[in-house]
Structures are given as structure tokens and as C-alpha cells.
PDB file of C-alpha atoms and ligand atoms in Angstrom:
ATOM      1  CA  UNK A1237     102.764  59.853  75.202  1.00  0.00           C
ATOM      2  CA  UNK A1238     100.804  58.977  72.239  1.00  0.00           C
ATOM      3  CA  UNK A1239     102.981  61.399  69.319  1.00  0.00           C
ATOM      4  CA  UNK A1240     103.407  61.911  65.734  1.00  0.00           C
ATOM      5  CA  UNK A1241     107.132  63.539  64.823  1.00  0.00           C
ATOM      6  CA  UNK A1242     106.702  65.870  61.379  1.00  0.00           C
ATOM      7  CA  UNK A1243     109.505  67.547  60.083  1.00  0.00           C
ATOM      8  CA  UNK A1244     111.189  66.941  56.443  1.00  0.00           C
ATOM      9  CA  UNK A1245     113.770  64.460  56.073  1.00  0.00           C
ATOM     10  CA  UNK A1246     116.761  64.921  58.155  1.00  0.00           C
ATOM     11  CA  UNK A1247     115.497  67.166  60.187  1.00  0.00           C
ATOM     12  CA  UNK A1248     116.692  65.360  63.166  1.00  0.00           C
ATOM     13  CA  UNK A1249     113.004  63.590  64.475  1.00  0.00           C
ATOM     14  CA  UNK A1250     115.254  59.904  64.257  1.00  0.00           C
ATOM     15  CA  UNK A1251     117.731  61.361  66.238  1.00  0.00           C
ATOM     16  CA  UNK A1252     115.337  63.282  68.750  1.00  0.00           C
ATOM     17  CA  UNK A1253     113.076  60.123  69.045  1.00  0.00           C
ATOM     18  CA  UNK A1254     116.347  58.113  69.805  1.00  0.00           C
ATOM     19  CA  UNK A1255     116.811  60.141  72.531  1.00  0.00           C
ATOM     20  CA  UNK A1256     112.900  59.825  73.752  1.00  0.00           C
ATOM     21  CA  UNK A1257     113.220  56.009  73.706  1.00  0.00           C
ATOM     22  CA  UNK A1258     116.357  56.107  75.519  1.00  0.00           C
ATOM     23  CA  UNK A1259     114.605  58.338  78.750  1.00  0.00           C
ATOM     24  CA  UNK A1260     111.494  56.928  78.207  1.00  0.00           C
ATOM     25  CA  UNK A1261     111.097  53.725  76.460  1.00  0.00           C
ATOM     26  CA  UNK A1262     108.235  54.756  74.525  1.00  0.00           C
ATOM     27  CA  UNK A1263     107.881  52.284  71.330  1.00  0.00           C
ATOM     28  CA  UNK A1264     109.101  54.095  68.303  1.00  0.00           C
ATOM     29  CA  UNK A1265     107.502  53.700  65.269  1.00  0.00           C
ATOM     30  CA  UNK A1266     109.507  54.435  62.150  1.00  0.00           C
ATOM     31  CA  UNK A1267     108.125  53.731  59.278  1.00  0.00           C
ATOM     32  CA  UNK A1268     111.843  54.456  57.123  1.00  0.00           C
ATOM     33  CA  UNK A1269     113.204  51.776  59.515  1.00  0.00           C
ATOM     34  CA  UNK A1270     110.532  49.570  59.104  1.00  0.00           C
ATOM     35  CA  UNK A1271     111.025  49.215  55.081  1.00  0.00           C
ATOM     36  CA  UNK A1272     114.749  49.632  55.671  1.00  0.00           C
ATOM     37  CA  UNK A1273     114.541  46.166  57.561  1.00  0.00           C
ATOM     38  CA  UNK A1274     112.037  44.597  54.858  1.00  0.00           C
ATOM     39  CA  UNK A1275     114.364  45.731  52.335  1.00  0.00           C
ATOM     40  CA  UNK A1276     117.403  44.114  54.209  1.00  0.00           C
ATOM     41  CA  UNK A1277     115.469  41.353  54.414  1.00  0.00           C
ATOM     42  CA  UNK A1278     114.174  40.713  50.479  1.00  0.00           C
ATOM     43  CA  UNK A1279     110.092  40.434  51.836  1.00  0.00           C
ATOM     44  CA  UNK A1280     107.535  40.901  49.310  1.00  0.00           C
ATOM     45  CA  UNK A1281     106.880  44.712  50.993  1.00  0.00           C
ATOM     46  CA  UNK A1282     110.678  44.951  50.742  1.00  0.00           C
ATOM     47  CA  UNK A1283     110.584  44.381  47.254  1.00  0.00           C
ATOM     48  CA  UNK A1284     108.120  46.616  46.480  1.00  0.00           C
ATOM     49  CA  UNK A1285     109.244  49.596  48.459  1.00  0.00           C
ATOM     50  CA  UNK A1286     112.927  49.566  47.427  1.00  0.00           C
ATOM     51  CA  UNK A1287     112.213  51.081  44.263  1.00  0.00           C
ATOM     52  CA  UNK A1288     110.081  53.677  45.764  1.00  0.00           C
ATOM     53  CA  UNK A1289     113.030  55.034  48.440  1.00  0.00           C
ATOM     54  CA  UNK A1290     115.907  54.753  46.303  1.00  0.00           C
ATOM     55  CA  UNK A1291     114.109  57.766  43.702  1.00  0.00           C
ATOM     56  CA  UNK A1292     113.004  59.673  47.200  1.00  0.00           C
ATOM     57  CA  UNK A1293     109.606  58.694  46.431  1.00  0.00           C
ATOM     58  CA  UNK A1294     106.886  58.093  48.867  1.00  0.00           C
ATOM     59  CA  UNK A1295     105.650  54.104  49.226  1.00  0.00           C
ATOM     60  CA  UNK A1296     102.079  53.766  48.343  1.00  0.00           C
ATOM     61  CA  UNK A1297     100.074  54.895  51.090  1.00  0.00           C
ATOM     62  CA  UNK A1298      97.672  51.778  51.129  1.00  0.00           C
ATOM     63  CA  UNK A1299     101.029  49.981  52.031  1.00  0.00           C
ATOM     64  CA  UNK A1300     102.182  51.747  54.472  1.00  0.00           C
ATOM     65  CA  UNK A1301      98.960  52.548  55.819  1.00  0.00           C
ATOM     66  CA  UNK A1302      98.250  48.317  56.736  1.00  0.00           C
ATOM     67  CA  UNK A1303     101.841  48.638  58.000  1.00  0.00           C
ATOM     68  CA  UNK A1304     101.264  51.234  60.714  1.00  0.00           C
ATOM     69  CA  UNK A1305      97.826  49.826  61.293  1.00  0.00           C
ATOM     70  CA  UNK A1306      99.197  46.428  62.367  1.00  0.00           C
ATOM     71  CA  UNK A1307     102.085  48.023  64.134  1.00  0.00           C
ATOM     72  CA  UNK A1308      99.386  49.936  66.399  1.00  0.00           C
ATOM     73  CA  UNK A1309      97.740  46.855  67.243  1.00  0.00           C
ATOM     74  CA  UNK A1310     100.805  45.112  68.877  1.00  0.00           C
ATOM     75  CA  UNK A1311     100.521  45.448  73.314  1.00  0.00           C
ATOM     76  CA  UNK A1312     103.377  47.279  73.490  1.00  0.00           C
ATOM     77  CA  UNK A1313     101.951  50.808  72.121  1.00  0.00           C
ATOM     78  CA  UNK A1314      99.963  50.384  74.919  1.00  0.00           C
ATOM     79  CA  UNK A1315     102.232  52.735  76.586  1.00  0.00           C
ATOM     80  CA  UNK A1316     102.466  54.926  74.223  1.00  0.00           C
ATOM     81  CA  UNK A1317     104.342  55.450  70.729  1.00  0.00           C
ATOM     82  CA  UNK A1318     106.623  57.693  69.072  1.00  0.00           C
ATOM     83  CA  UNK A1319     105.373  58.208  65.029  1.00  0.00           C
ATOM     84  CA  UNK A1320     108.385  58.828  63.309  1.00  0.00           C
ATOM     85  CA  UNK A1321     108.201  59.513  59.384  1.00  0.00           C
ATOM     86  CA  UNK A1322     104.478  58.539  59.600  1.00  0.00           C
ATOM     87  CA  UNK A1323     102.236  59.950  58.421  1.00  0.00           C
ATOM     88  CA  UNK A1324     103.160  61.739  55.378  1.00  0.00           C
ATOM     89  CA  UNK A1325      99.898  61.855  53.081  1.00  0.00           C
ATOM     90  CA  UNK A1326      96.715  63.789  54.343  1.00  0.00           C
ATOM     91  CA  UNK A1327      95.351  60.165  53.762  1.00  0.00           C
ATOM     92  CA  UNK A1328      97.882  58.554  55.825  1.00  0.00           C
ATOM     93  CA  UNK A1329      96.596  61.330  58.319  1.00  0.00           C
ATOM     94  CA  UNK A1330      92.903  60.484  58.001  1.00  0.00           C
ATOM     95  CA  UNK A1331      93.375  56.458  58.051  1.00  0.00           C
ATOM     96  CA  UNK A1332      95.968  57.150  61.542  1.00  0.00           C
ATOM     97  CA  UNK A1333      92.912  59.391  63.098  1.00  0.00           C
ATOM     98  CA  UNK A1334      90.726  56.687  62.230  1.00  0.00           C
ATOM     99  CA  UNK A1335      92.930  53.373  63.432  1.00  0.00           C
ATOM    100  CA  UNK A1336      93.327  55.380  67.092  1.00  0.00           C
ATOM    101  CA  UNK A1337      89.783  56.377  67.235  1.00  0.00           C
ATOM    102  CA  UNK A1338      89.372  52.923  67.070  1.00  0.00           C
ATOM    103  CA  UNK A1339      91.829  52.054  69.432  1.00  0.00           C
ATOM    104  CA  UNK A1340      90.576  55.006  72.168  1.00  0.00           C
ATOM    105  CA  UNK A1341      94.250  56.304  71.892  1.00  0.00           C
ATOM    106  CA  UNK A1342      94.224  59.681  70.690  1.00  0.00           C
ATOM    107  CA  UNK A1343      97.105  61.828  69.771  1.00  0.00           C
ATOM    108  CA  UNK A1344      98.970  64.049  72.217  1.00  0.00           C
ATOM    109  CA  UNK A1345     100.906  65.746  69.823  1.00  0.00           C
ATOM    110  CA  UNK A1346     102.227  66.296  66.985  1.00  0.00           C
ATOM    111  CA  UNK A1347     105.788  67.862  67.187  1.00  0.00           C
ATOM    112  CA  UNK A1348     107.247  69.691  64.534  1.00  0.00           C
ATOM    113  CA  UNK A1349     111.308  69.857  64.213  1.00  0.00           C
ATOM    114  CA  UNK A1350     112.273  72.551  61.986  1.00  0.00           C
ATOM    115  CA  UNK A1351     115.247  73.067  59.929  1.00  0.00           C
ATOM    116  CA  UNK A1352     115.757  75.303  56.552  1.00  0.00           C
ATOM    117  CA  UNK A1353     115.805  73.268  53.218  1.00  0.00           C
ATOM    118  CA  UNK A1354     119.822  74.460  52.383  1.00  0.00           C
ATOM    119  CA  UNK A1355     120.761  73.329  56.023  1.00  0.00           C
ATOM    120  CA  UNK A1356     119.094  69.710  55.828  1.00  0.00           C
ATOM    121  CA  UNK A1357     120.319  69.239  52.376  1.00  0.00           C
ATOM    122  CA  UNK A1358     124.246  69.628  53.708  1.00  0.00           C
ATOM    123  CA  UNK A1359     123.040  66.847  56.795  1.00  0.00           C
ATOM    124  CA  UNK A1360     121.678  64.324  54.991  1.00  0.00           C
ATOM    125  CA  UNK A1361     124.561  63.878  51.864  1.00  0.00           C
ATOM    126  CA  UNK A1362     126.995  64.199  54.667  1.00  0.00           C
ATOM    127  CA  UNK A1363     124.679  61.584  57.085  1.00  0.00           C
ATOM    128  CA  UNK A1364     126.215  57.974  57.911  1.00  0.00           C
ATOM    129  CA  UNK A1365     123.682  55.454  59.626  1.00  0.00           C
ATOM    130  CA  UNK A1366     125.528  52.188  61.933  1.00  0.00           C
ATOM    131  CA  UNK A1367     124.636  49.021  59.755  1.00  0.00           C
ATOM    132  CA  UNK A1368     124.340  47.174  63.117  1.00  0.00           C
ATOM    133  CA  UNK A1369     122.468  49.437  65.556  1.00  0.00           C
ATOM    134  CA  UNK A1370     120.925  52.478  63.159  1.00  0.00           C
ATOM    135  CA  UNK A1371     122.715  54.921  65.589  1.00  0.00           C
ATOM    136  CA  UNK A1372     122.676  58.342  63.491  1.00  0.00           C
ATOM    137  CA  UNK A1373     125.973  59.531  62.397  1.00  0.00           C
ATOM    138  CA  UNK A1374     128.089  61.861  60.032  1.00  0.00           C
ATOM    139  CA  UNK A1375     130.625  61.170  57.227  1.00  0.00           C
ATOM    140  CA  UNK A1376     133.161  62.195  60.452  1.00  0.00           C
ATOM    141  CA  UNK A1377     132.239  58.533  62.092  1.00  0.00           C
ATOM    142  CA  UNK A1378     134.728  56.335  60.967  1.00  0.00           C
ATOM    143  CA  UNK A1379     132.966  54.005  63.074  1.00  0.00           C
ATOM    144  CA  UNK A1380     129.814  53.838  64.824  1.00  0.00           C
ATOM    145  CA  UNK A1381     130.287  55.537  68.311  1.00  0.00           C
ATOM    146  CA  UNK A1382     128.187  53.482  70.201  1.00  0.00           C
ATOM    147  CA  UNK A1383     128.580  50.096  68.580  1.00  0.00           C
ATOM    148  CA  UNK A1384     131.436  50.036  66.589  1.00  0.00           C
ATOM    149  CA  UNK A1385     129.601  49.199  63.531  1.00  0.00           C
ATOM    150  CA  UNK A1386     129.891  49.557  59.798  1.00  0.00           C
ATOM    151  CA  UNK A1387     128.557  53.116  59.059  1.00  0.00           C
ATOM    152  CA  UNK A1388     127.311  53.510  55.804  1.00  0.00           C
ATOM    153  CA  UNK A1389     125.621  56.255  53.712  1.00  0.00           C
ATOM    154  CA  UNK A1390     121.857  55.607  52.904  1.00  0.00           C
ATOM    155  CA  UNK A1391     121.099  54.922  49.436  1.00  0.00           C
ATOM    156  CA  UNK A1392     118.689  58.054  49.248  1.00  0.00           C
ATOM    157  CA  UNK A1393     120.917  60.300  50.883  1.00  0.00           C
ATOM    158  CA  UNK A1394     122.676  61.453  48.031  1.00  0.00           C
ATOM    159  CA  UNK A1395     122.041  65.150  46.398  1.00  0.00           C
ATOM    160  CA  UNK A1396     119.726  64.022  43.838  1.00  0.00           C
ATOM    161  CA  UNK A1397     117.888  61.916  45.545  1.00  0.00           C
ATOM    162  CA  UNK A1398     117.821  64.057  48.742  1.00  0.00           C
ATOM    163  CA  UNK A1399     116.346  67.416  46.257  1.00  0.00           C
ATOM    164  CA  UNK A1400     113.161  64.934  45.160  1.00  0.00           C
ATOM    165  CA  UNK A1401     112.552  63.954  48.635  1.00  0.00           C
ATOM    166  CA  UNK A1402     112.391  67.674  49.811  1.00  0.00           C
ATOM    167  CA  UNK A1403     110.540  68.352  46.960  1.00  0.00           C
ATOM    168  CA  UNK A1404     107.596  65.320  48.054  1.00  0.00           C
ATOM    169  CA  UNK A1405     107.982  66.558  51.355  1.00  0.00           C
ATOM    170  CA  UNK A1406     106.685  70.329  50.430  1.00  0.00           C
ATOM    171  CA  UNK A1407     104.129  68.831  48.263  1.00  0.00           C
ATOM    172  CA  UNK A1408     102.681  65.620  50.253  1.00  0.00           C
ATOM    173  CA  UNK A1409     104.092  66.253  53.793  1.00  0.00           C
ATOM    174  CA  UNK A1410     103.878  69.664  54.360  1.00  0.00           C
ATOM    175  CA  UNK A1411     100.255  70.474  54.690  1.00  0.00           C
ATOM    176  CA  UNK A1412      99.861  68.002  57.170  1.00  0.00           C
ATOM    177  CA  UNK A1413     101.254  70.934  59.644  1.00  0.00           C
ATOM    178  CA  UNK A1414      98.357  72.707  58.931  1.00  0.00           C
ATOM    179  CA  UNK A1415      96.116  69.996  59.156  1.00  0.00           C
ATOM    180  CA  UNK A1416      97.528  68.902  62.643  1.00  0.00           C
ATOM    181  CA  UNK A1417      97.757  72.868  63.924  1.00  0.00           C
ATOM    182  CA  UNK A1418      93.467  72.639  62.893  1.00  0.00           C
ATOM    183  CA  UNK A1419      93.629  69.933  65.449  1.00  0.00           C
ATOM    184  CA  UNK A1420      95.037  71.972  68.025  1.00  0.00           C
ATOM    185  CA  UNK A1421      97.742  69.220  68.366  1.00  0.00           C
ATOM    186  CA  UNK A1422     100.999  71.276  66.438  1.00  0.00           C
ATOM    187  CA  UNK A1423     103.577  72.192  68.813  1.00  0.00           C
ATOM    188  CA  UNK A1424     106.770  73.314  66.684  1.00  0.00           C
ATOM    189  CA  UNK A1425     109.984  73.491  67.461  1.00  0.00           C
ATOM    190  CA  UNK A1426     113.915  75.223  65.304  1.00  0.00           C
ATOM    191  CA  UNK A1427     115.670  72.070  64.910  1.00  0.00           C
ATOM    192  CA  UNK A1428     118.519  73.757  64.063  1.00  0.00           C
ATOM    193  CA  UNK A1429     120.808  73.966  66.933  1.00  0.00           C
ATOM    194  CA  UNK A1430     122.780  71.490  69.070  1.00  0.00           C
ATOM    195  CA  UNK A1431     121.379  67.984  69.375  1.00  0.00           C
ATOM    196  CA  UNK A1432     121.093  68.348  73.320  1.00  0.00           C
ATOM    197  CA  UNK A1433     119.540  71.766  73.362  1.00  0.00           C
ATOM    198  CA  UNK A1434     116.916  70.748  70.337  1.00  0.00           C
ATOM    199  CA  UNK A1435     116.050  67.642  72.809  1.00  0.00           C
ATOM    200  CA  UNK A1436     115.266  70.082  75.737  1.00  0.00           C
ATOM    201  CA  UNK A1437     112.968  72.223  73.616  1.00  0.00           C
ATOM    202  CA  UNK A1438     111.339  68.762  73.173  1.00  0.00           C
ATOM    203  CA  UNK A1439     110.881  67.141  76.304  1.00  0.00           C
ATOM    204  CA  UNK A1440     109.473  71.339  77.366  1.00  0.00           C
ATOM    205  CA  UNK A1441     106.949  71.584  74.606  1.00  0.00           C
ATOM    206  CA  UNK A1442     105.469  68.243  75.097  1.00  0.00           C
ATOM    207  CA  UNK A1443     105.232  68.912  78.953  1.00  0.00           C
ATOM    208  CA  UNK A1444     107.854  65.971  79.666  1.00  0.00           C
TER     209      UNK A1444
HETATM  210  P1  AMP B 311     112.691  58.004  56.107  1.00  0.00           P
HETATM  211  O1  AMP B 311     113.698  57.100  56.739  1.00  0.00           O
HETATM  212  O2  AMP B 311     111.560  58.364  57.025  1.00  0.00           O
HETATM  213  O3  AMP B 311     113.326  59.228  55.463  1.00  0.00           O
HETATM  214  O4  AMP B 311     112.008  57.169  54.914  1.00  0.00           O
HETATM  215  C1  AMP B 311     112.794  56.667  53.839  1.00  0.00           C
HETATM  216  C2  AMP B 311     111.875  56.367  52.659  1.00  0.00           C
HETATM  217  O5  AMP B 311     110.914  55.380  53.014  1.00  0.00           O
HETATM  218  C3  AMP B 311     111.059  57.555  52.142  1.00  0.00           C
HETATM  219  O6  AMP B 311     111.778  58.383  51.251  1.00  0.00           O
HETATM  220  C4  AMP B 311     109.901  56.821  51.444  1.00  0.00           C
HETATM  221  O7  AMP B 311     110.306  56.283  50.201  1.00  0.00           O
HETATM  222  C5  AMP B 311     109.654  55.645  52.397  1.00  0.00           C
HETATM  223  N1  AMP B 311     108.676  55.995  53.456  1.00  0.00           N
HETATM  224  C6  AMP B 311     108.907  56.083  54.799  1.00  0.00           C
HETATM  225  N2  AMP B 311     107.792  56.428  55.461  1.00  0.00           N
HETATM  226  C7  AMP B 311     106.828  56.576  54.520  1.00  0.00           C
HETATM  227  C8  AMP B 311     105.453  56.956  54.565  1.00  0.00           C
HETATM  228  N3  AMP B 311     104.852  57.258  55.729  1.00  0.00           N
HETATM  229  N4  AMP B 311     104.767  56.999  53.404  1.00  0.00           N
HETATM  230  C9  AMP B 311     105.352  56.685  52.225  1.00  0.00           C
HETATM  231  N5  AMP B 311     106.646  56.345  52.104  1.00  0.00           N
HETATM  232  C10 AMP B 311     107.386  56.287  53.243  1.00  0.00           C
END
């Protein structure tokens, strides 16, 4: 399955992509991770990105473009990948149509999850995230309940940061729905219900 998760932030496509990788090992690509770790880890991209997430802004896309591109080139998406928080620019969309044209890999799908601004806004303040495995949690996770990590709260997860990111999602993100449904590849699905019945929905609407 070569997909492409859209959805704002915390609409659950980490959580939901989790679950794909778990069933069916498909490489996931997320991009939030990916600066997360180069943040963690003081590179030069972490440097330059840090800024960037902490307002809830997006990353310039020439960055995270090169990013993706190199990620697409490693054997393992081979079998397939799971675009997670990528892309969010109708330029990040034009370079990704271009990089798997190259590749002969075209998309499957693009899934949307969808979730009402008010609901996702009470999610993500109240979201914890494992500082050993990334397992998705809430502010009821004293620990992490698959590792026993550290859970801690993400720096852009708090109200005001959480409002710009919605508001970058409407403006940046958002028309990339339209520009996938053009494509014939949207399938969409209400992200607001139970973790286990949202996955369902997901495995049936990408014919898994
Ligand atoms: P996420 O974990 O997907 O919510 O991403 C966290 C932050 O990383 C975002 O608020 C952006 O600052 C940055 N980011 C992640 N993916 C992208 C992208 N495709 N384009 C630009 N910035 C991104």
C-alpha cells in the first residue's frame, strides 16, 4: 500500500498508522517524527525546524521536501509506505507526485481522518506522547502503557500553539483534499469515534 494520511493535527492518522504498521509492517513515514528526532538530536535540520514547530508553523517546504525525497529512496518503501503528516503544501503535493512518478510507485490513496476543530483542540492539549517509544497517549497515562516510559506533553500541544496549527492547517493543508479527491485518490473517513472502530473504517475503505 503506497498511502498518504491527511487529516489536521490530532486527528488520530499517528495513532491509526500505528496500528497499520503493527498488522502490516508497512514503513511509516512521519515527517513530525522525523524532525522530532533531529530536534532530539541538535542536527543542523533540527536546528532549523525547532523554531518552526514550537509557533505551530509549517517547516519550509524545500526542507522537508529533500527529507521525504531521500526517505522514498531507501529499499524498504519498496513495500510500500504509510505518509503521515506529509504532504501539507500543494507544493509538497506536486514535488511527492513527481518523486513517485519517478520512482513508478504511484499513490493508492489518500485517506482522510476526520474530526471537528473543537473536538481535536480538547485531544491534543490533553495528548501525552512516551519519550521512549512515541506510543500515543493522554494526560490519564501516568506512564506509557506499552513501555513504561516517560510521557510527556509535546511542546506544540498547548492551546495557543495548537489554535495556529489549526489555523495553517485550514489555510495550507486543507485544499490538498480537494486536490487529492481531483485525483480520484480521496477516500474519507469520521475520525471521531473509538480508536478500534475508526481503524476498521480504515483497513474497509482502503480494501485491506
Ligand atoms: P506533526 O507531528 O505532524 O503534527 O508535525 C509537528 C510539526 O512539524 C508541525 O507543526 C510542523 O512545524 C512540522 N512539520 C511536520 N510535517 C511537516 C510538513 N510536511 N511540512 C512542514 N512542516 C512540517
Amino acid at each position: 500500500m503506497n498511502i498518504v494520511l491527511l487529516g489536521a493535527p490530532g486527528a488520530g492518522k499517528g495513532t491509526q498508522a500505528a496500528k497499520l504498521v503493527e498488522e502490516f509492517g508497512t514503513p511509516h513515514i512521519s515527517t513530525g517524527d522525523m524532525l522530532r528526532a533531529a530536534v532530539k538530536a541538535g542536527t543542523p535540520l533540527g536546528k532549523k525546524a525547532k523554531s518552526y514547530m514550537d509557533a505551530g508553523d509549517l517547516v519550509p517546504d524545500e526542507v522537508i521536501i529533500g527529507l521525504v525525497t531521500e526517505r522514498l529512496q531507501e529499499p524498504d518503501t519498496a513495500r510500500g509506505f504509510i505518509l503521515d503528516g506529509f504532504p501539507r503544501t500543494s507544493a509538497q503535493a506536486v514535488a511527492l507526485d513527481a518523486e513517485l512518478g519517478k520512482l513508478e510507485r504511484p499513490l493508492d490513496a489518500a485517506l482522510l481522518v476526520d474530526v471537528d476543530f473543537e473536538v481535536i483542540i480538547g485531544r491534543l492539549t490533553s495528548r501525552r506522547m512516551c519519550r521512549d517509544c512515541g506510543h500515543i497517549g493522554s494526560a490519564a497515562d501516568a506512564v506509557c502503557p506499552k513501555c513504561s516510559g516517560e510521557m510527556y506533553q509535546r511542546d506544540d500541544d498547548n492551546e495557543t500553539t495548537v489554535r495556529n496549527r489549526l489555523d495553517v492547517y485550514e489555510k495550507s493543508t486543507a485544499p490538498l483534499i480537494d486536490y487529492y479527491r481531483g485525483c480520484d485518490l480521496l477516500v474519507s473517513i469520521d475520525g471521531d469515534r473509538d480508536v478500534d472502530v475508526v481503524y476498521a473504517d480504515v483497513k474497509k475503505a482502503l480494501g485491506l
